[in-house]
Amino acid sequence: MLDGMKDRKRPDPDAICKRALPVAGVAARTWLGRVDAWWAHGAAYAVRSAMRGTAALLLPVDCVCCRRPDAVLCAPCARAMRTACLRPRRVEHRAESLPLNHRNEPLPVVAAGAYEHELAAVILAFKNRQMPGLVGILVPPLARAVKSAIDTLVEPGAPVVLVPVPTRLQARNRRGYFPVGLLLRRLRRTRVLPDRVLVAGLVRYRATRQFTSAQKGKGRRARGAVRNSMCAGGGGLPARLAVLGARVLLVDDVLTTGSTLAEAKRVLAEAGLQVCGAVVLAATPAPDEKRGVRSTR
Ligand SMILES: [Zn+2]
């Protein structure tokens, strides 16, 4: 059987994510399955390509990395980003505020790539320039990192829950969408995740306390304010998943200090869930390797 699987392996590293398929466990004949089948059809692809060409004439776009015209991410930049994200890597040593286990080891974190060059430019555009359409470009690197985390951090056969690290309401209102939620929704629709993997928003920010939005540029003391800012969501779902012995992998876009991951883990651990690690799209370089992070606008 393994040989058969090897035979079907595609040369394109992103091929697994290009076929949008329904959620695992949901019959292919649901409306979502039909929409996905229609979307993946060759004729629909040709129509979309033609429409993209027309749209480029009417509404000029340029590459989010190098500003080359006519594509939101030009072919050379897309290729460079794919190459940079081919091998997911462990990055917990870079974050100073990650929670430690009883052996004094930080929570394991797998990153799709480093927060620099093309990947940083695409993430910034996706998050801060109201370009949710970039989700399709970011899903393949995230899928690879999630698979790597499941393979290396979770016991074989155990149910896995991917929990997005929440965004503050203020940021969500400003953008009009929830970037990590959008990524996970798209990821769930691919065939890449095993059946035992579930996606659930089990953590949210408390509504009663006011926090400022971004952590960037804040001191260590200010980042400490993240503590007690979150609470469990999802009604009785965390308790039911805990009874099933589910293992949690937190999912976030960028790892900086790790304080938001620490807070999310605290909330889930209090709800009785076992958090095995986290997956991020990109990790900022360690203090001694801070170079090239903002090399692309
Ligand atoms: Zn470019």
GROMACS .gro file of N, CA, C and O in nm, residues 63-158:
model
  384
   63CYS      N    1   0.265   4.271  -0.736
   63CYS     CA    2   0.315   4.169  -0.646
   63CYS      C    3   0.338   4.229  -0.507
   63CYS      O    4   0.400   4.336  -0.495
   64VAL      N    5   0.290   4.160  -0.401
   64VAL     CA    6   0.304   4.214  -0.265
   64VAL      C    7   0.450   4.217  -0.219
   64VAL      O    8   0.483   4.284  -0.122
   65CYS      N    9   0.538   4.145  -0.292
   65CYS     CA   10   0.680   4.143  -0.252
   65CYS      C   11   0.762   4.241  -0.334
   65CYS      O   12   0.834   4.322  -0.279
   66CYS      N   13   0.755   4.230  -0.469
   66CYS     CA   14   0.848   4.306  -0.553
   66CYS      C   15   0.779   4.412  -0.638
   66CYS      O   16   0.846   4.481  -0.714
   67ARG      N   17   0.645   4.423  -0.624
   67ARG     CA   18   0.565   4.523  -0.697
   67ARG      C   19   0.562   4.503  -0.848
   67ARG      O   20   0.525   4.594  -0.921
   68ARG      N   21   0.604   4.388  -0.896
   68ARG     CA   22   0.589   4.357  -1.038
   68ARG      C   23   0.439   4.357  -1.070
   68ARG      O   24   0.361   4.305  -0.991
   69PRO      N   25   0.397   4.414  -1.184
   69PRO     CA   26   0.253   4.426  -1.208
   69PRO      C   27   0.186   4.294  -1.247
   69PRO      O   28   0.252   4.197  -1.282
   70ASP      N   29   0.052   4.295  -1.239
   70ASP     CA   30  -0.038   4.192  -1.294
   70ASP      C   31  -0.061   4.069  -1.208
   70ASP      O   32  -0.141   3.984  -1.245
   71ALA      N   33   0.007   4.054  -1.097
   71ALA     CA   34  -0.022   3.938  -1.011
   71ALA      C   35  -0.003   3.979  -0.866
   71ALA      O   36   0.086   4.058  -0.836
   72VAL      N   37  -0.089   3.924  -0.781
   72VAL     CA   38  -0.079   3.960  -0.639
   72VAL      C   39   0.050   3.902  -0.578
   72VAL      O   40   0.106   3.956  -0.484
   73LEU      N   41   0.098   3.790  -0.636
   73LEU     CA   42   0.229   3.736  -0.600
   73LEU      C   43   0.288   3.680  -0.730
   73LEU      O   44   0.235   3.585  -0.786
   74CYS      N   45   0.396   3.744  -0.779
   74CYS     CA   46   0.449   3.704  -0.910
   74CYS      C   47   0.514   3.565  -0.901
   74CYS      O   48   0.543   3.517  -0.792
   75ALA      N   49   0.536   3.503  -1.016
   75ALA     CA   50   0.586   3.366  -1.019
   75ALA      C   51   0.722   3.351  -0.950
   75ALA      O   52   0.740   3.259  -0.870
   76PRO      N   53   0.820   3.440  -0.974
   76PRO     CA   54   0.949   3.423  -0.905
   76PRO      C   55   0.936   3.434  -0.752
   76PRO      O   56   0.998   3.359  -0.678
   77CYS      N   57   0.853   3.530  -0.705
   77CYS     CA   58   0.835   3.546  -0.559
   77CYS      C   59   0.762   3.424  -0.501
   77CYS      O   60   0.794   3.378  -0.392
   78ALA      N   61   0.661   3.373  -0.575
   78ALA     CA   62   0.588   3.255  -0.528
   78ALA      C   63   0.683   3.136  -0.516
   78ALA      O   64   0.678   3.060  -0.419
   79ARG      N   65   0.772   3.124  -0.616
   79ARG     CA   66   0.868   3.013  -0.615
   79ARG      C   67   0.963   3.027  -0.496
   79ARG      O   68   0.990   2.931  -0.425
   80ALA      N   69   1.010   3.150  -0.473
   80ALA     CA   70   1.104   3.172  -0.362
   80ALA      C   71   1.036   3.142  -0.228
   80ALA      O   72   1.096   3.083  -0.139
   81MET      N   73   0.907   3.180  -0.216
   81MET     CA   74   0.837   3.153  -0.090
   81MET      C   75   0.817   3.003  -0.069
   81MET      O   76   0.838   2.952   0.041
   82ARG      N   77   0.781   2.934  -0.178
   82ARG     CA   78   0.763   2.787  -0.167
   82ARG      C   79   0.892   2.720  -0.124
   82ARG      O   80   0.892   2.634  -0.037
   83THR      N   81   1.002   2.762  -0.184
   83THR     CA   82   1.131   2.701  -0.151
   83THR      C   83   1.167   2.726  -0.005
   83THR      O   84   1.216   2.637   0.065
   84ALA      N   85   1.140   2.848   0.042
   84ALA     CA   86   1.175   2.882   0.181
   84ALA      C   87   1.091   2.806   0.282
   84ALA      O   88   1.129   2.794   0.398
   85CYS      N   89   0.974   2.755   0.238
   85CYS     CA   90   0.883   2.688   0.331
   85CYS      C   91   0.878   2.536   0.310
   85CYS      O   92   0.788   2.470   0.359
   86LEU      N   93   0.972   2.481   0.236
   86LEU     CA   94   0.967   2.338   0.207
   86LEU      C   95   0.988   2.252   0.331
   86LEU      O   96   0.932   2.145   0.344
   87ARG      N   97   1.073   2.301   0.422
   87ARG     CA   98   1.103   2.221   0.541
   87ARG      C   99   1.060   2.294   0.668
   87ARG      O  100   1.128   2.388   0.710
   88PRO      N  101   0.950   2.250   0.729
   88PRO     CA  102   0.909   2.311   0.857
   88PRO      C  103   1.018   2.290   0.962
   88PRO      O  104   1.093   2.192   0.955
   89ARG      N  105   1.030   2.384   1.054
   89ARG     CA  106   1.139   2.376   1.152
   89ARG      C  107   1.089   2.406   1.293
   89ARG      O  108   0.987   2.473   1.309
   90ARG      N  109   1.163   2.355   1.392
   90ARG     CA  110   1.129   2.383   1.532
   90ARG      C  111   1.188   2.518   1.570
   90ARG      O  112   1.304   2.546   1.541
   91VAL      N  113   1.107   2.602   1.636
   91VAL     CA  114   1.151   2.740   1.662
   91VAL      C  115   1.131   2.783   1.807
   91VAL      O  116   1.143   2.901   1.837
   92GLU      N  117   1.101   2.688   1.897
   92GLU     CA  118   1.069   2.731   2.033
   92GLU      C  119   1.184   2.801   2.105
   92GLU      O  120   1.161   2.881   2.195
   93HIS      N  121   1.309   2.774   2.059
   93HIS     CA  122   1.423   2.837   2.125
   93HIS      C  123   1.428   2.988   2.099
   93HIS      O  124   1.502   3.060   2.164
   94ARG      N  125   1.348   3.035   2.003
   94ARG     CA  126   1.353   3.178   1.968
   94ARG      C  127   1.262   3.262   2.056
   94ARG      O  128   1.271   3.384   2.054
   95ALA      N  129   1.165   3.201   2.124
   95ALA     CA  130   1.065   3.279   2.196
   95ALA      C  131   1.089   3.271   2.346
   95ALA      O  132   1.095   3.162   2.403
   96GLU      N  133   1.096   3.387   2.410
   96GLU     CA  134   1.135   3.392   2.551
   96GLU      C  135   1.019   3.365   2.648
   96GLU      O  136   1.041   3.331   2.762
   97SER      N  137   0.893   3.381   2.600
   97SER     CA  138   0.780   3.373   2.694
   97SER      C  139   0.697   3.246   2.681
   97SER      O  140   0.586   3.239   2.732
   98LEU      N  141   0.748   3.145   2.611
   98LEU     CA  142   0.672   3.020   2.598
   98LEU      C  143   0.668   2.948   2.732
   98LEU      O  144   0.762   2.956   2.811
   99PRO      N  145   0.557   2.876   2.759
   99PRO     CA  146   0.549   2.803   2.887
   99PRO      C  147   0.649   2.687   2.890
   99PRO      O  148   0.679   2.627   2.786
  100LEU      N  149   0.699   2.658   3.009
  100LEU     CA  150   0.796   2.549   3.025
  100LEU      C  151   0.726   2.428   3.085
  100LEU      O  152   0.632   2.442   3.164
  101ASN      N  153   0.772   2.308   3.048
  101ASN     CA  154   0.716   2.188   3.109
  101ASN      C  155   0.796   2.152   3.236
  101ASN      O  156   0.886   2.227   3.275
  102HIS      N  157   0.766   2.036   3.296
  102HIS     CA  158   0.832   2.002   3.422
  102HIS      C  159   0.982   1.977   3.403
  102HIS      O  160   1.058   1.979   3.498
  103ARG      N  161   1.024   1.953   3.279
  103ARG     CA  162   1.168   1.937   3.253
  103ARG      C  163   1.234   2.068   3.209
  103ARG      O  164   1.344   2.069   3.157
  104ASN      N  165   1.159   2.179   3.230
  104ASN     CA  166   1.210   2.311   3.195
  104ASN      C  167   1.231   2.332   3.045
  104ASN      O  168   1.312   2.414   3.005
  105GLU      N  169   1.156   2.255   2.965
  105GLU     CA  170   1.166   2.271   2.819
  105GLU      C  171   1.048   2.355   2.771
  105GLU      O  172   0.935   2.336   2.818
  106PRO      N  173   1.071   2.446   2.676
  106PRO     CA  174   0.959   2.528   2.626
  106PRO      C  175   0.861   2.445   2.543
  106PRO      O  176   0.897   2.340   2.490
  107LEU      N  177   0.737   2.495   2.532
  107LEU     CA  178   0.635   2.430   2.448
  107LEU      C  179   0.689   2.419   2.305
  107LEU      O  180   0.733   2.518   2.247
  108PRO      N  181   0.687   2.299   2.246
  108PRO     CA  182   0.739   2.286   2.109
  108PRO      C  183   0.657   2.367   2.009
  108PRO      O  184   0.534   2.367   2.015
  109VAL      N  185   0.726   2.436   1.921
  109VAL     CA  186   0.657   2.515   1.817
  109VAL      C  187   0.720   2.480   1.682
  109VAL      O  188   0.843   2.484   1.666
  110VAL      N  189   0.635   2.446   1.584
  110VAL     CA  190   0.681   2.418   1.448
  110VAL      C  191   0.642   2.536   1.360
  110VAL      O  192   0.527   2.578   1.361
  111ALA      N  193   0.739   2.589   1.286
  111ALA     CA  194   0.710   2.701   1.194
  111ALA      C  195   0.727   2.656   1.051
  111ALA      O  196   0.815   2.576   1.019
  112ALA      N  197   0.640   2.710   0.963
  112ALA     CA  198   0.652   2.679   0.820
  112ALA      C  199   0.777   2.742   0.762
  112ALA      O  200   0.842   2.686   0.675
  113GLY      N  201   0.813   2.860   0.810
  113GLY     CA  202   0.932   2.929   0.759
  113GLY      C  203   0.974   3.040   0.851
  113GLY      O  204   0.916   3.059   0.958
  114ALA      N  205   1.075   3.114   0.809
  114ALA     CA  206   1.123   3.228   0.888
  114ALA      C  207   1.047   3.353   0.846
  114ALA      O  208   1.007   3.366   0.729
  115TYR      N  209   1.030   3.444   0.941
  115TYR     CA  210   0.955   3.566   0.911
  115TYR      C  211   1.047   3.665   0.841
  115TYR      O  212   1.100   3.758   0.901
  116GLU      N  213   1.067   3.642   0.715
  116GLU     CA  214   1.153   3.729   0.636
  116GLU      C  215   1.118   3.715   0.488
  116GLU      O  216   1.047   3.624   0.447
  117HIS      N  217   1.169   3.810   0.409
  117HIS     CA  218   1.154   3.808   0.263
  117HIS      C  219   1.008   3.786   0.219
  117HIS      O  220   0.918   3.844   0.274
  118GLU      N  221   0.988   3.694   0.122
  118GLU     CA  222   0.856   3.679   0.060
  118GLU      C  223   0.749   3.636   0.160
  118GLU      O  224   0.636   3.687   0.158
  119LEU      N  225   0.783   3.541   0.248
  119LEU     CA  226   0.683   3.491   0.343
  119LEU      C  227   0.635   3.605   0.434
  119LEU      O  228   0.514   3.620   0.458
  120ALA      N  229   0.727   3.688   0.483
  120ALA     CA  230   0.689   3.802   0.568
  120ALA      C  231   0.600   3.899   0.492
  120ALA      O  232   0.500   3.949   0.545
  121ALA      N  233   0.634   3.926   0.366
  121ALA     CA  234   0.556   4.021   0.287
  121ALA      C  235   0.414   3.969   0.264
  121ALA      O  236   0.317   4.044   0.274
  122VAL      N  237   0.402   3.838   0.236
  122VAL     CA  238   0.269   3.781   0.211
  122VAL      C  239   0.187   3.782   0.340
  122VAL      O  240   0.069   3.818   0.340
  123ILE      N  241   0.249   3.745   0.453
  123ILE     CA  242   0.175   3.744   0.580
  123ILE      C  243   0.130   3.886   0.616
  123ILE      O  244   0.016   3.907   0.658
  124LEU      N  245   0.218   3.983   0.598
  124LEU     CA  246   0.182   4.122   0.629
  124LEU      C  247   0.065   4.169   0.543
  124LEU      O  248  -0.027   4.233   0.593
  125ALA      N  249   0.071   4.137   0.414
  125ALA     CA  250  -0.037   4.178   0.324
  125ALA      C  251  -0.168   4.107   0.362
  125ALA      O  252  -0.275   4.167   0.362
  126PHE      N  253  -0.158   3.979   0.396
  126PHE     CA  254  -0.275   3.899   0.434
  126PHE      C  255  -0.340   3.956   0.561
  126PHE      O  256  -0.461   3.967   0.572
  127LYS      N  257  -0.256   3.996   0.656
  127LYS     CA  258  -0.309   4.041   0.785
  127LYS      C  259  -0.346   4.190   0.786
  127LYS      O  260  -0.447   4.229   0.840
  128ASN      N  261  -0.258   4.271   0.730
  128ASN     CA  262  -0.272   4.416   0.752
  128ASN      C  263  -0.313   4.497   0.631
  128ASN      O  264  -0.334   4.616   0.642
  129ARG      N  265  -0.320   4.434   0.514
  129ARG     CA  266  -0.357   4.512   0.396
  129ARG      C  267  -0.490   4.464   0.337
  129ARG      O  268  -0.514   4.479   0.218
  130GLN      N  269  -0.571   4.403   0.425
  130GLN     CA  270  -0.704   4.357   0.382
  130GLN      C  271  -0.697   4.276   0.254
  130GLN      O  272  -0.768   4.303   0.157
  131MET      N  273  -0.610   4.176   0.251
  131MET     CA  274  -0.600   4.090   0.133
  131MET      C  275  -0.626   3.944   0.172
  131MET      O  276  -0.535   3.859   0.165
  132PRO      N  277  -0.751   3.912   0.213
  132PRO     CA  278  -0.780   3.774   0.253
  132PRO      C  279  -0.764   3.675   0.139
  132PRO      O  280  -0.752   3.556   0.162
  133GLY      N  281  -0.761   3.725   0.014
  133GLY     CA  282  -0.744   3.636  -0.101
  133GLY      C  283  -0.610   3.564  -0.101
  133GLY      O  284  -0.592   3.465  -0.172
  134LEU      N  285  -0.515   3.612  -0.018
  134LEU     CA  286  -0.383   3.546  -0.013
  134LEU      C  287  -0.388   3.416   0.067
  134LEU      O  288  -0.287   3.346   0.076
  135VAL      N  289  -0.503   3.384   0.123
  135VAL     CA  290  -0.514   3.264   0.206
  135VAL      C  291  -0.469   3.139   0.129
  135VAL      O  292  -0.399   3.052   0.185
  136GLY      N  293  -0.503   3.131   0.000
  136GLY     CA  294  -0.468   3.013  -0.079
  136GLY      C  295  -0.318   2.995  -0.094
  136GLY      O  296  -0.269   2.883  -0.111
  137ILE      N  297  -0.243   3.106  -0.088
  137ILE     CA  298  -0.097   3.100  -0.101
  137ILE      C  299  -0.034   3.053   0.030
  137ILE      O  300   0.069   2.987   0.030
  138LEU      N  301  -0.100   3.086   0.142
  138LEU     CA  302  -0.041   3.053   0.272
  138LEU      C  303  -0.081   2.915   0.325
  138LEU      O  304  -0.017   2.862   0.415
  139VAL      N  305  -0.188   2.857   0.267
  139VAL     CA  306  -0.234   2.728   0.319
  139VAL      C  307  -0.132   2.614   0.297
  139VAL      O  308  -0.106   2.537   0.390
  140PRO      N  309  -0.070   2.601   0.178
  140PRO     CA  310   0.025   2.490   0.162
  140PRO      C  311   0.141   2.489   0.262
  140PRO      O  312   0.169   2.384   0.321
  141PRO      N  313   0.208   2.606   0.288
  141PRO     CA  314   0.313   2.602   0.391
  141PRO      C  315   0.258   2.566   0.529
  141PRO      O  316   0.320   2.489   0.604
  142LEU      N  317   0.137   2.618   0.561
  142LEU     CA  318   0.079   2.586   0.691
  142LEU      C  319   0.047   2.437   0.700
  142LEU      O  320   0.071   2.373   0.804
  143ALA      N  321  -0.006   2.382   0.590
  143ALA     CA  322  -0.041   2.239   0.589
  143ALA      C  323   0.083   2.154   0.616
  143ALA      O  324   0.078   2.057   0.692
  144ARG      N  325   0.194   2.193   0.555
  144ARG     CA  326   0.318   2.117   0.575
  144ARG      C  327   0.363   2.123   0.722
  144ARG      O  328   0.404   2.023   0.780
  145ALA      N  329   0.352   2.243   0.782
  145ALA     CA  330   0.393   2.258   0.921
  145ALA      C  331   0.300   2.180   1.014
  145ALA      O  332   0.345   2.116   1.110
  146VAL      N  333   0.169   2.183   0.985
  146VAL     CA  334   0.073   2.109   1.069
  146VAL      C  335   0.101   1.959   1.061
  146VAL      O  336   0.105   1.888   1.162
  147LYS      N  337   0.126   1.909   0.940
  147LYS     CA  338   0.156   1.766   0.924
  147LYS      C  339   0.281   1.728   1.001
  147LYS      O  340   0.287   1.625   1.067
  148SER      N  341   0.383   1.815   0.990
  148SER     CA  342   0.507   1.787   1.061
  148SER      C  343   0.484   1.784   1.213
  148SER      O  344   0.536   1.697   1.284
  149ALA      N  345   0.403   1.879   1.263
  149ALA     CA  346   0.375   1.884   1.407
  149ALA      C  347   0.298   1.760   1.452
  149ALA      O  348   0.327   1.702   1.558
  150ILE      N  349   0.200   1.718   1.372
  150ILE     CA  350   0.121   1.600   1.409
  150ILE      C  351   0.213   1.477   1.412
  150ILE      O  352   0.208   1.395   1.504
  151ASP      N  353   0.300   1.465   1.312
  151ASP     CA  354   0.388   1.348   1.303
  151ASP      C  355   0.490   1.343   1.417
  151ASP      O  356   0.528   1.236   1.464
  152THR      N  357   0.537   1.462   1.461
  152THR     CA  358   0.647   1.461   1.557
  152THR      C  359   0.605   1.489   1.702
  152THR      O  360   0.677   1.454   1.795
  153LEU      N  361   0.490   1.554   1.723
  153LEU     CA  362   0.454   1.596   1.859
  153LEU      C  363   0.338   1.519   1.920
  153LEU      O  364   0.316   1.525   2.040
  154VAL      N  365   0.259   1.449   1.835
  154VAL     CA  366   0.139   1.383   1.887
  154VAL      C  367   0.156   1.232   1.876
  154VAL      O  368   0.209   1.182   1.776
  155GLU      N  369   0.108   1.160   1.978
  155GLU     CA  370   0.114   1.015   1.975
  155GLU      C  371   0.030   0.963   1.858
  155GLU      O  372  -0.079   1.016   1.834
  156PRO      N  373   0.077   0.859   1.788
  156PRO     CA  374   0.002   0.806   1.674
  156PRO      C  375  -0.138   0.760   1.717
  156PRO      O  376  -0.153   0.695   1.820
  157GLY      N  377  -0.237   0.798   1.639
  157GLY     CA  378  -0.375   0.752   1.667
  157GLY      C  379  -0.455   0.842   1.758
  157GLY      O  380  -0.578   0.831   1.762
  158ALA      N  381  -0.390   0.929   1.834
  158ALA     CA  382  -0.465   1.015   1.926
  158ALA      C  383  -0.541   1.123   1.848
  158ALA      O  384  -0.490   1.175   1.750
   0.00000   0.00000   0.00000
